[in-house]
mmCIF file of C-alpha atoms in Angstrom:
data_model
loop_
_atom_site.group_PDB
_atom_site.id
_atom_site.type_symbol
_atom_site.label_atom_id
_atom_site.label_comp_id
_atom_site.label_asym_id
_atom_site.label_seq_id
_atom_site.Cartn_x
_atom_site.Cartn_y
_atom_site.Cartn_z
ATOM 1 C CA UNK A 1 4.597 27.826 -6.685
ATOM 2 C CA UNK A 2 2.989 24.860 -4.461
ATOM 3 C CA UNK A 3 3.835 25.100 -0.471
ATOM 4 C CA UNK A 4 6.195 21.898 0.306
ATOM 5 C CA UNK A 5 6.099 21.639 4.070
ATOM 6 C CA UNK A 6 8.928 20.528 6.201
ATOM 7 C CA UNK A 7 8.176 17.280 8.111
ATOM 8 C CA UNK A 8 10.117 15.528 10.558
ATOM 9 C CA UNK A 9 11.572 11.859 9.593
ATOM 10 C CA UNK A 10 9.143 10.318 11.683
ATOM 11 C CA UNK A 11 6.365 12.255 9.460
ATOM 12 C CA UNK A 12 7.889 11.034 6.185
ATOM 13 C CA UNK A 13 7.983 7.837 7.433
ATOM 14 C CA UNK A 14 4.489 7.574 8.452
ATOM 15 C CA UNK A 15 3.620 9.474 5.161
ATOM 16 C CA UNK A 16 5.453 6.971 3.086
ATOM 17 C CA UNK A 17 3.775 3.918 4.675
ATOM 18 C CA UNK A 18 0.264 5.566 4.274
ATOM 19 C CA UNK A 19 0.919 6.062 0.785
ATOM 20 C CA UNK A 20 2.461 2.568 0.033
ATOM 21 C CA UNK A 21 -0.894 1.424 1.513
ATOM 22 C CA UNK A 22 -3.071 4.201 -0.736
ATOM 23 C CA UNK A 23 -6.678 3.664 -0.020
ATOM 24 C CA UNK A 24 -6.042 1.245 2.911
ATOM 25 C CA UNK A 25 -6.348 2.579 6.589
ATOM 26 C CA UNK A 26 -3.563 2.162 8.968
ATOM 27 C CA UNK A 27 -3.265 2.075 12.667
ATOM 28 C CA UNK A 28 -0.699 3.647 15.014
ATOM 29 C CA UNK A 29 -1.080 3.896 18.804
ATOM 30 C CA UNK A 30 0.794 6.550 20.608
ATOM 31 C CA UNK A 31 1.567 6.189 24.453
ATOM 32 C CA UNK A 32 1.583 9.548 26.685
ATOM 33 C CA UNK A 33 2.075 9.553 30.669
ATOM 34 C CA UNK A 34 -0.563 9.921 32.970
ATOM 35 C CA UNK A 35 -0.239 13.127 34.680
ATOM 36 C CA UNK A 36 -2.174 15.546 36.939
ATOM 37 C CA UNK A 37 -5.728 14.667 37.385
ATOM 38 C CA UNK A 38 -5.080 11.757 35.010
ATOM 39 C CA UNK A 39 -7.410 13.224 32.036
ATOM 40 C CA UNK A 40 -6.741 11.571 28.654
ATOM 41 C CA UNK A 41 -5.383 13.540 26.108
ATOM 42 C CA UNK A 42 -8.120 15.465 23.808
ATOM 43 C CA UNK A 43 -6.005 16.095 20.803
ATOM 44 C CA UNK A 44 -4.150 14.057 18.255
ATOM 45 C CA UNK A 45 -0.439 13.804 19.239
ATOM 46 C CA UNK A 46 1.144 16.863 17.471
ATOM 47 C CA UNK A 47 3.100 15.181 14.703
ATOM 48 C CA UNK A 48 -0.085 13.775 13.811
ATOM 49 C CA UNK A 49 -2.456 16.689 14.020
ATOM 50 C CA UNK A 50 0.420 18.769 11.901
ATOM 51 C CA UNK A 51 -0.192 16.265 8.780
ATOM 52 C CA UNK A 52 -3.733 16.396 9.406
ATOM 53 C CA UNK A 53 -3.774 20.179 9.346
ATOM 54 C CA UNK A 54 -1.726 20.281 6.337
ATOM 55 C CA UNK A 55 -4.234 17.981 4.210
ATOM 56 C CA UNK A 56 -2.298 14.978 4.370
ATOM 57 C CA UNK A 57 -3.622 12.507 6.615
ATOM 58 C CA UNK A 58 -7.435 11.670 7.499
ATOM 59 C CA UNK A 59 -8.330 10.179 10.676
ATOM 60 C CA UNK A 60 -11.371 7.774 10.396
ATOM 61 C CA UNK A 61 -11.600 6.953 14.038
ATOM 62 C CA UNK A 62 -9.655 7.462 17.337
ATOM 63 C CA UNK A 63 -9.946 6.347 20.512
ATOM 64 C CA UNK A 64 -8.144 7.018 24.006
ATOM 65 C CA UNK A 65 -7.952 4.350 26.898
ATOM 66 C CA UNK A 66 -5.537 4.038 29.878
ATOM 67 C CA UNK A 67 -3.414 0.781 30.022
ATOM 68 C CA UNK A 68 0.304 -0.667 31.135
ATOM 69 C CA UNK A 69 2.701 0.601 28.490
ATOM 70 C CA UNK A 70 3.219 -1.795 25.652
ATOM 71 C CA UNK A 71 6.328 0.319 24.560
ATOM 72 C CA UNK A 72 7.900 -0.501 27.822
ATOM 73 C CA UNK A 73 6.895 -4.437 28.182
ATOM 74 C CA UNK A 74 8.063 -4.921 24.468
ATOM 75 C CA UNK A 75 11.618 -3.449 25.445
ATOM 76 C CA UNK A 76 12.069 -5.258 28.355
ATOM 77 C CA UNK A 77 11.262 -8.360 26.408
ATOM 78 C CA UNK A 78 13.814 -7.408 23.698
ATOM 79 C CA UNK A 79 16.108 -6.540 26.727
ATOM 80 C CA UNK A 80 15.632 -10.229 28.406
ATOM 81 C CA UNK A 81 14.898 -12.483 24.994
ATOM 82 C CA UNK A 82 18.499 -13.963 25.647
ATOM 83 C CA UNK A 83 18.306 -14.603 29.407
ATOM 84 C CA UNK A 84 16.872 -17.932 30.717
ATOM 85 C CA UNK A 85 15.532 -16.614 33.791
ATOM 86 C CA UNK A 86 15.414 -12.408 34.003
ATOM 87 C CA UNK A 87 16.336 -11.468 37.650
ATOM 88 C CA UNK A 88 15.513 -8.281 39.288
ATOM 89 C CA UNK A 89 18.971 -7.098 39.124
ATOM 90 C CA UNK A 90 18.396 -7.404 35.257
ATOM 91 C CA UNK A 91 15.258 -5.228 35.725
ATOM 92 C CA UNK A 92 17.102 -2.796 37.529
ATOM 93 C CA UNK A 93 20.010 -2.272 34.957
ATOM 94 C CA UNK A 94 17.191 -2.299 32.189
ATOM 95 C CA UNK A 95 15.205 0.195 33.780
ATOM 96 C CA UNK A 96 18.108 2.316 34.382
ATOM 97 C CA UNK A 97 19.072 2.108 30.878
ATOM 98 C CA UNK A 98 15.487 2.521 30.083
ATOM 99 C CA UNK A 99 15.662 5.707 31.820
ATOM 100 C CA UNK A 100 18.535 7.323 30.279
ATOM 101 C CA UNK A 101 17.485 6.722 26.815
ATOM 102 C CA UNK A 102 14.764 8.849 27.611
ATOM 103 C CA UNK A 103 16.615 11.954 28.401
ATOM 104 C CA UNK A 104 15.939 15.057 26.486
ATOM 105 C CA UNK A 105 12.382 13.641 25.793
ATOM 106 C CA UNK A 106 9.569 15.762 26.331
ATOM 107 C CA UNK A 107 7.096 13.490 28.057
ATOM 108 C CA UNK A 108 9.223 10.719 30.415
ATOM 109 C CA UNK A 109 7.529 7.618 31.013
ATOM 110 C CA UNK A 110 9.442 5.691 33.977
ATOM 111 C CA UNK A 111 9.057 2.141 34.591
ATOM 112 C CA UNK A 112 8.278 1.005 38.323
ATOM 113 C CA UNK A 113 10.956 -0.001 40.656
ATOM 114 C CA UNK A 114 9.206 -3.615 41.388
ATOM 115 C CA UNK A 115 9.983 -6.201 38.938
ATOM 116 C CA UNK A 116 8.051 -5.969 35.390
ATOM 117 C CA UNK A 117 5.847 -2.735 37.172
ATOM 118 C CA UNK A 118 5.018 -1.207 33.771
ATOM 119 C CA UNK A 119 4.056 2.336 33.883
ATOM 120 C CA UNK A 120 -0.031 2.778 32.840
ATOM 121 C CA UNK A 121 -0.194 5.154 30.143
ATOM 122 C CA UNK A 122 -2.660 6.726 27.753
ATOM 123 C CA UNK A 123 -3.068 4.963 24.650
ATOM 124 C CA UNK A 124 -4.193 6.827 21.663
ATOM 125 C CA UNK A 125 -5.042 4.659 18.781
ATOM 126 C CA UNK A 126 -5.608 5.981 15.451
ATOM 127 C CA UNK A 127 -7.095 4.661 12.104
ATOM 128 C CA UNK A 128 -5.891 6.697 9.238
ATOM 129 C CA UNK A 129 -5.074 7.023 5.553
ATOM 130 C CA UNK A 130 -3.351 9.214 3.516
ATOM 131 C CA UNK A 131 -4.947 11.848 1.507
ATOM 132 C CA UNK A 132 -4.041 13.031 -1.954
ATOM 133 C CA UNK A 133 -3.458 17.037 -1.827
ATOM 134 C CA UNK A 134 -5.477 18.378 -4.717
#
C-alpha cells in the first residue's frame, strides 16, 4: 500500500503548480526576519524541506540574501493604491493592521515606524521542479 503524505494547503498548492508546469523550473522566494547575530538561514523553509524529504520536489538552485521586505512593500502598495497621496497617518493605520494580521504567526516581521520603513529580511530564493515519485 503506498504511503500518502499529509500536506498543508500551501504545500498542495506549490505541488499543484509544479505539476502543472511539469519539467519546468519554478521559482519561489521566502522571507524570514533577520534575528540575533544576523546569520542567514542555513536550511530550506520547513514546508519546502518536507516536500523535498518526501521526494516530491527537487531543488535546482537556492540562494539567500538580505533585502527589504518585498511582501511588506507589496501589501503597502496594495493598501494605498486608491489613495492619491498616501500620508504618514495611512502608514500608521496600515502598519497596525499589518502587525495585527500576523498575530499567531511563528515569524513576526514588523515594518518600521517611519514612513515606508520596510523591514530588512532574509530572502531565500529557490528554483525547483516537481519529481514524479517512483
